[in-house]
Structures are given as C-alpha cells and as structure tokens.
C-alpha cells in the first residue's frame, strides 16, 4: 500500500471515530510519525496532503529539517535531552514531551534567545508504569504551574503513551484518565495555560483515543509501514 492510500484510509478512520463520539472530525489533527523514514517519504506524504510530522530523534530531525523544503510543521514527540534543545530552537511548532522542569527551562531559554515562544505539551505517565517516561498524574499540575512562570514557553495541553499498544480497549481508560487530568488542570485556572490539546493514540489505538477526546493522534506504522 502506498503512503497516499494509507493516509486517505487513516483520514477516513479518524473521521468515523470522531463522528461515532459526536465530535467534530476537524478537531482531530493527524501527526504523521516519520522517525526512521527517509525525507523522501515525508515529501511523498506532504504531496498527499499531510502537513504535520512527528520525530523522536534530534539528530535525525535536524538532518530532515535541512532536506525537506516543503512547508511542513514539525513536532517533537520523543524523549528530549536538554542539551539537544539548542539544535531545534525556533524550528519546531510543538514539543509533546516536556516531562520535567529542567527541560522546560532550557526550552524557554533557547526560544527566548530568538525572542520566540515555544508551545509545549506536558507528557504524563498516566499508567504510573515505571518504564514509561512522563511526569506522574500527581506531579503534572505542579509542573504545569512551574512552566507557566517561564517566559518563552506556553503549555497547550497534555500527551501520554499508555502501556498497551495493540489493545485499544486496554488503553482506553488511560486516554480517559488523561482527559480528566486536563480538565482538572484547566479548572485550576493557571494564567497563560490552555488545556487545548490532548496528544494520545498511535497506529493501534488512535480510534479509541479520539473517542476519549484526542486532538492530536500520532500515527507512524499505519502510514509508512513497519519500521
Ligand atoms: C513511534 C511513536 C509513535 C507512532 O507509533 P506507531 O505505532 O508506529 O503508530 C507515536 N508516538 C510516539 C511517542 C512514538 O515514539
């Protein structure tokens, strides 16, 4: 199957999942996860109408930033080391994986040097599983409060990776948990903070995530094939 066929198939499934939950399908954006795929795949997807791409590894991302001249929007979705932030400052539209204050401080510092503001999501380990990165549900509110005090970063929502990838029904309670946490943080009314985005759902479970409120789904394999 071609990337373009896969993309239209995923778009139909996104639409159907949103409608089944009574949601506006346009409120869900598809992030095409292009890690390990060559720039040519990204360009092919762009010509098939895909504009948002998610990458995990900073060295790979910076190579692609130089190779892809099409006006795509880049998102960082993977674990981010503070010492790598300087390489992407001002060059990505959203960082999904802010899981600690020291990282948020470095993002704010690097974007600040450019007099820009970086939109971010706070990554939450909603299952509490020790192997998953992300702040805990209990610590998330405090991390959001601390981020809100930084001048060049703006918290726009939450992201999670549940412990199950192939069983949407097993993942569903974690998606619902992230949505509830976002509502609780929203209710805290922290100045400058918006809980507008919920980044959750991957190839195996994006429909369940959409039914539970995802606004960003991160899909790799189902678009580009097995890595
Ligand atoms: C790789 C990755 C994805 C995409 O996973 P697929 O199962 O290939 O759709 C989504 N989110 C994150 C954080 C990833 O690392």
mmCIF file of C-alpha atoms and ligand atoms in Angstrom:
data_model
loop_
_atom_site.group_PDB
_atom_site.id
_atom_site.type_symbol
_atom_site.label_atom_id
_atom_site.label_comp_id
_atom_site.label_asym_id
_atom_site.label_seq_id
_atom_site.Cartn_x
_atom_site.Cartn_y
_atom_site.Cartn_z
ATOM 1 C CA UNK A 1 0.000 0.000 0.000
ATOM 2 C CA UNK A 2 1.240 3.466 -0.846
ATOM 3 C CA UNK A 3 1.687 6.262 1.678
ATOM 4 C CA UNK A 4 -1.067 8.197 -0.040
ATOM 5 C CA UNK A 5 -3.528 5.273 0.108
ATOM 6 C CA UNK A 6 -2.655 4.712 3.771
ATOM 7 C CA UNK A 7 -3.176 8.398 4.545
ATOM 8 C CA UNK A 8 -6.637 8.520 2.994
ATOM 9 C CA UNK A 9 -7.582 5.350 4.835
ATOM 10 C CA UNK A 10 -6.414 6.826 8.178
ATOM 11 C CA UNK A 11 -8.263 10.080 7.492
ATOM 12 C CA UNK A 12 -11.492 8.156 6.915
ATOM 13 C CA UNK A 13 -10.979 6.213 10.143
ATOM 14 C CA UNK A 14 -10.279 9.450 12.074
ATOM 15 C CA UNK A 15 -13.475 10.980 10.714
ATOM 16 C CA UNK A 16 -15.544 7.892 11.560
ATOM 17 C CA UNK A 17 -14.114 7.673 15.095
ATOM 18 C CA UNK A 18 -14.835 11.357 15.752
ATOM 19 C CA UNK A 19 -18.368 11.092 14.410
ATOM 20 C CA UNK A 20 -19.048 7.955 16.450
ATOM 21 C CA UNK A 21 -18.273 10.013 19.564
ATOM 22 C CA UNK A 22 -20.260 13.044 18.427
ATOM 23 C CA UNK A 23 -17.078 15.064 17.936
ATOM 24 C CA UNK A 24 -16.111 17.418 15.106
ATOM 25 C CA UNK A 25 -13.648 15.457 12.907
ATOM 26 C CA UNK A 26 -11.795 18.696 12.146
ATOM 27 C CA UNK A 27 -10.913 18.955 15.842
ATOM 28 C CA UNK A 28 -8.549 15.992 15.430
ATOM 29 C CA UNK A 29 -5.177 16.522 13.746
ATOM 30 C CA UNK A 30 -3.049 13.716 12.375
ATOM 31 C CA UNK A 31 0.648 13.785 13.283
ATOM 32 C CA UNK A 32 2.477 11.516 10.826
ATOM 33 C CA UNK A 33 5.282 9.892 12.807
ATOM 34 C CA UNK A 34 8.192 9.755 10.378
ATOM 35 C CA UNK A 35 11.027 8.539 12.626
ATOM 36 C CA UNK A 36 13.479 6.240 10.807
ATOM 37 C CA UNK A 37 11.780 7.062 7.461
ATOM 38 C CA UNK A 38 13.720 8.921 4.768
ATOM 39 C CA UNK A 39 12.953 12.515 3.792
ATOM 40 C CA UNK A 40 11.502 11.222 0.515
ATOM 41 C CA UNK A 41 8.663 9.522 2.448
ATOM 42 C CA UNK A 42 7.868 12.826 4.173
ATOM 43 C CA UNK A 43 7.796 14.660 0.851
ATOM 44 C CA UNK A 44 5.549 11.958 -0.607
ATOM 45 C CA UNK A 45 3.163 12.289 2.345
ATOM 46 C CA UNK A 46 3.231 16.087 2.019
ATOM 47 C CA UNK A 47 2.147 15.810 -1.617
ATOM 48 C CA UNK A 48 -0.676 13.552 -0.422
ATOM 49 C CA UNK A 49 -1.894 16.396 1.809
ATOM 50 C CA UNK A 50 -0.115 15.622 5.106
ATOM 51 C CA UNK A 51 1.412 18.679 6.770
ATOM 52 C CA UNK A 52 2.270 17.707 10.363
ATOM 53 C CA UNK A 53 5.179 15.333 11.060
ATOM 54 C CA UNK A 54 6.421 13.958 14.379
ATOM 55 C CA UNK A 55 10.030 12.968 15.024
ATOM 56 C CA UNK A 56 11.720 11.328 18.015
ATOM 57 C CA UNK A 57 15.452 11.731 17.496
ATOM 58 C CA UNK A 58 17.005 15.181 17.320
ATOM 59 C CA UNK A 59 19.920 14.346 15.062
ATOM 60 C CA UNK A 60 17.563 12.679 12.602
ATOM 61 C CA UNK A 61 15.183 15.619 12.826
ATOM 62 C CA UNK A 62 17.860 18.241 12.113
ATOM 63 C CA UNK A 63 19.008 16.265 9.057
ATOM 64 C CA UNK A 64 15.433 16.235 7.761
ATOM 65 C CA UNK A 65 14.985 19.951 8.553
ATOM 66 C CA UNK A 66 17.751 20.530 6.030
ATOM 67 C CA UNK A 67 16.443 18.004 3.491
ATOM 68 C CA UNK A 68 12.737 18.844 3.431
ATOM 69 C CA UNK A 69 11.990 22.253 1.940
ATOM 70 C CA UNK A 70 8.224 21.782 1.718
ATOM 71 C CA UNK A 71 6.319 23.892 4.273
ATOM 72 C CA UNK A 72 5.673 21.102 6.776
ATOM 73 C CA UNK A 73 5.059 21.535 10.507
ATOM 74 C CA UNK A 74 7.480 19.592 12.728
ATOM 75 C CA UNK A 75 6.606 18.217 16.149
ATOM 76 C CA UNK A 76 8.987 16.616 18.632
ATOM 77 C CA UNK A 77 7.242 13.619 20.194
ATOM 78 C CA UNK A 78 10.052 11.617 21.816
ATOM 79 C CA UNK A 79 12.153 11.892 24.950
ATOM 80 C CA UNK A 80 14.194 15.085 24.696
ATOM 81 C CA UNK A 81 17.575 15.695 26.311
ATOM 82 C CA UNK A 82 18.126 19.268 27.475
ATOM 83 C CA UNK A 83 21.491 19.526 25.724
ATOM 84 C CA UNK A 84 19.804 18.885 22.355
ATOM 85 C CA UNK A 85 17.218 21.660 22.641
ATOM 86 C CA UNK A 86 19.519 24.274 21.089
ATOM 87 C CA UNK A 87 19.549 22.398 17.779
ATOM 88 C CA UNK A 88 15.802 22.729 17.277
ATOM 89 C CA UNK A 89 15.117 26.152 18.806
ATOM 90 C CA UNK A 90 12.597 28.039 16.691
ATOM 91 C CA UNK A 91 12.421 25.199 14.160
ATOM 92 C CA UNK A 92 9.593 23.065 15.548
ATOM 93 C CA UNK A 93 5.946 24.012 16.094
ATOM 94 C CA UNK A 94 5.194 21.857 19.137
ATOM 95 C CA UNK A 95 7.097 19.724 21.651
ATOM 96 C CA UNK A 96 4.855 16.940 23.017
ATOM 97 C CA UNK A 97 7.301 15.518 25.529
ATOM 98 C CA UNK A 98 8.005 18.006 28.325
ATOM 99 C CA UNK A 99 8.262 15.802 31.397
ATOM 100 C CA UNK A 100 10.462 17.798 33.787
ATOM 101 C CA UNK A 101 11.091 21.406 34.776
ATOM 102 C CA UNK A 102 14.778 21.439 33.792
ATOM 103 C CA UNK A 103 13.805 20.624 30.204
ATOM 104 C CA UNK A 104 11.079 23.290 30.187
ATOM 105 C CA UNK A 105 13.614 25.845 31.472
ATOM 106 C CA UNK A 106 16.062 25.020 28.692
ATOM 107 C CA UNK A 107 13.334 25.238 26.013
ATOM 108 C CA UNK A 108 12.268 28.621 27.368
ATOM 109 C CA UNK A 109 15.904 29.808 27.429
ATOM 110 C CA UNK A 110 16.633 28.715 23.841
ATOM 111 C CA UNK A 111 13.372 30.057 22.387
ATOM 112 C CA UNK A 112 13.922 33.247 24.400
ATOM 113 C CA UNK A 113 17.257 33.864 22.679
ATOM 114 C CA UNK A 114 15.250 34.078 19.439
ATOM 115 C CA UNK A 115 12.525 36.176 21.098
ATOM 116 C CA UNK A 116 10.041 33.405 20.344
ATOM 117 C CA UNK A 117 7.622 31.369 22.457
ATOM 118 C CA UNK A 118 7.545 27.582 22.210
ATOM 119 C CA UNK A 119 4.194 25.767 22.504
ATOM 120 C CA UNK A 120 4.569 22.539 24.508
ATOM 121 C CA UNK A 121 2.574 19.647 25.912
ATOM 122 C CA UNK A 122 3.327 18.080 29.269
ATOM 123 C CA UNK A 123 3.893 14.340 28.925
ATOM 124 C CA UNK A 124 2.128 12.380 31.633
ATOM 125 C CA UNK A 125 2.788 8.786 32.592
ATOM 126 C CA UNK A 126 -0.867 8.205 33.272
ATOM 127 C CA UNK A 127 -0.495 4.476 33.988
ATOM 128 C CA UNK A 128 2.220 5.060 36.583
ATOM 129 C CA UNK A 129 4.245 2.289 34.931
ATOM 130 C CA UNK A 130 7.884 2.807 35.847
ATOM 131 C CA UNK A 131 9.340 2.124 32.397
ATOM 132 C CA UNK A 132 7.346 4.900 30.724
ATOM 133 C CA UNK A 133 8.654 8.446 30.659
ATOM 134 C CA UNK A 134 6.489 11.357 31.695
ATOM 135 C CA UNK A 135 5.642 13.121 34.882
ATOM 136 C CA UNK A 136 3.149 11.394 37.169
ATOM 137 C CA UNK A 137 -0.514 12.378 37.256
ATOM 138 C CA UNK A 138 0.024 13.828 40.757
ATOM 139 C CA UNK A 139 3.034 15.909 39.716
ATOM 140 C CA UNK A 140 1.567 17.165 36.441
ATOM 141 C CA UNK A 141 -0.333 20.092 37.935
ATOM 142 C CA UNK A 142 2.774 21.387 39.710
ATOM 143 C CA UNK A 143 4.881 21.012 36.549
ATOM 144 C CA UNK A 144 2.274 22.970 34.572
ATOM 145 C CA UNK A 145 2.277 25.690 37.263
ATOM 146 C CA UNK A 146 6.076 25.899 37.122
ATOM 147 C CA UNK A 147 6.087 26.009 33.303
ATOM 148 C CA UNK A 148 3.521 28.810 33.378
ATOM 149 C CA UNK A 149 6.103 31.025 35.112
ATOM 150 C CA UNK A 150 8.653 30.625 32.309
ATOM 151 C CA UNK A 151 8.605 33.495 29.802
ATOM 152 C CA UNK A 152 9.202 31.701 26.492
ATOM 153 C CA UNK A 153 7.181 28.526 26.773
ATOM 154 C CA UNK A 154 3.392 28.063 26.579
ATOM 155 C CA UNK A 155 1.616 24.943 27.861
ATOM 156 C CA UNK A 156 -1.114 23.922 25.411
ATOM 157 C CA UNK A 157 -2.169 20.535 26.768
ATOM 158 C CA UNK A 158 -1.075 17.031 27.701
ATOM 159 C CA UNK A 159 0.394 13.979 25.992
ATOM 160 C CA UNK A 160 0.517 10.337 27.038
ATOM 161 C CA UNK A 161 1.744 6.926 25.902
ATOM 162 C CA UNK A 162 -0.296 4.183 27.521
ATOM 163 C CA UNK A 163 1.372 0.860 28.399
ATOM 164 C CA UNK A 164 -0.590 -1.075 25.745
ATOM 165 C CA UNK A 165 -0.120 -0.508 22.061
ATOM 166 C CA UNK A 166 -2.110 -3.258 20.459
ATOM 167 C CA UNK A 167 -5.198 -3.377 22.579
ATOM 168 C CA UNK A 168 -7.283 -0.206 22.214
ATOM 169 C CA UNK A 169 -9.740 -1.250 24.902
ATOM 170 C CA UNK A 170 -6.930 -1.749 27.418
ATOM 171 C CA UNK A 171 -5.569 1.702 26.539
ATOM 172 C CA UNK A 172 -8.943 3.462 26.688
ATOM 173 C CA UNK A 173 -9.045 4.048 30.496
ATOM 174 C CA UNK A 174 -5.652 5.773 30.269
ATOM 175 C CA UNK A 175 -6.917 8.052 27.494
ATOM 176 C CA UNK A 176 -9.959 8.897 29.614
ATOM 177 C CA UNK A 177 -7.633 9.487 32.571
ATOM 178 C CA UNK A 178 -5.563 11.989 30.589
ATOM 179 C CA UNK A 179 -8.721 13.848 29.573
ATOM 180 C CA UNK A 180 -9.869 14.052 33.204
ATOM 181 C CA UNK A 181 -6.447 15.291 34.292
ATOM 182 C CA UNK A 182 -6.567 18.009 31.604
ATOM 183 C CA UNK A 183 -9.986 19.110 32.883
ATOM 184 C CA UNK A 184 -8.669 19.263 36.437
ATOM 185 C CA UNK A 185 -5.691 21.374 35.337
ATOM 186 C CA UNK A 186 -7.949 23.613 33.255
ATOM 187 C CA UNK A 187 -10.156 24.115 36.322
ATOM 188 C CA UNK A 188 -7.127 25.346 38.273
ATOM 189 C CA UNK A 189 -7.220 28.443 36.026
ATOM 190 C CA UNK A 190 -3.474 28.965 35.708
ATOM 191 C CA UNK A 191 -2.671 32.176 33.817
ATOM 192 C CA UNK A 192 -1.320 31.550 30.319
ATOM 193 C CA UNK A 193 -2.086 27.805 30.393
ATOM 194 C CA UNK A 194 -4.530 26.218 27.957
ATOM 195 C CA UNK A 195 -5.590 22.584 28.005
ATOM 196 C CA UNK A 196 -6.472 22.760 24.320
ATOM 197 C CA UNK A 197 -4.579 19.709 23.061
ATOM 198 C CA UNK A 198 -4.657 16.058 24.078
ATOM 199 C CA UNK A 199 -1.944 14.120 22.225
ATOM 200 C CA UNK A 200 -2.824 10.443 22.516
ATOM 201 C CA UNK A 201 -3.351 7.432 20.275
ATOM 202 C CA UNK A 202 -0.989 5.649 17.871
ATOM 203 C CA UNK A 203 -1.434 3.207 14.958
ATOM 204 C CA UNK A 204 -3.038 0.500 17.101
ATOM 205 C CA UNK A 205 -5.381 2.597 19.204
ATOM 206 C CA UNK A 206 -5.990 6.049 17.690
ATOM 207 C CA UNK A 207 -9.729 5.467 17.254
ATOM 208 C CA UNK A 208 -10.236 4.770 20.968
ATOM 209 C CA UNK A 209 -8.099 7.840 21.751
ATOM 210 C CA UNK A 210 -10.286 10.021 19.506
ATOM 211 C CA UNK A 211 -13.433 8.695 21.177
ATOM 212 C CA UNK A 212 -11.871 9.725 24.505
ATOM 213 C CA UNK A 213 -11.022 13.236 23.301
ATOM 214 C CA UNK A 214 -7.669 13.209 21.451
ATOM 215 C CA UNK A 215 -6.973 16.340 19.395
ATOM 216 C CA UNK A 216 -3.620 15.054 18.109
ATOM 217 C CA UNK A 217 -3.059 11.417 17.120
ATOM 218 C CA UNK A 218 0.494 10.217 16.452
ATOM 219 C CA UNK A 219 0.459 7.587 13.741
ATOM 220 C CA UNK A 220 3.578 6.037 12.192
ATOM 221 C CA UNK A 221 3.374 2.400 11.113
ATOM 222 C CA UNK A 222 -0.150 2.625 9.720
ATOM 223 C CA UNK A 223 1.041 5.345 7.311
ATOM 224 C CA UNK A 224 4.618 4.407 6.452
ATOM 225 C CA UNK A 225 4.662 0.668 7.165
ATOM 226 C CA UNK A 226 6.698 -1.310 9.690
ATOM 227 C CA UNK A 227 9.909 0.334 10.857
HETATM 228 C C1 LIG B 1 6.872 5.839 17.319
HETATM 229 C C2 LIG B 1 5.894 6.665 18.094
HETATM 230 C C3 LIG B 1 4.553 6.794 17.673
HETATM 231 C C4 LIG B 1 3.977 6.076 16.475
HETATM 232 O O1 LIG B 1 3.804 4.727 16.730
HETATM 233 P P1 LIG B 1 3.110 3.749 15.648
HETATM 234 O O2 LIG B 1 2.723 2.571 16.443
HETATM 235 O O3 LIG B 1 4.144 3.469 14.607
HETATM 236 O O4 LIG B 1 1.948 4.474 15.085
HETATM 237 C C5 LIG B 1 3.715 7.623 18.409
HETATM 238 N N1 LIG B 1 4.161 8.297 19.499
HETATM 239 C C6 LIG B 1 5.426 8.197 19.932
HETATM 240 C C7 LIG B 1 5.843 8.960 21.125
HETATM 241 C C8 LIG B 1 6.320 7.378 19.247
HETATM 242 O O5 LIG B 1 7.579 7.260 19.708
#
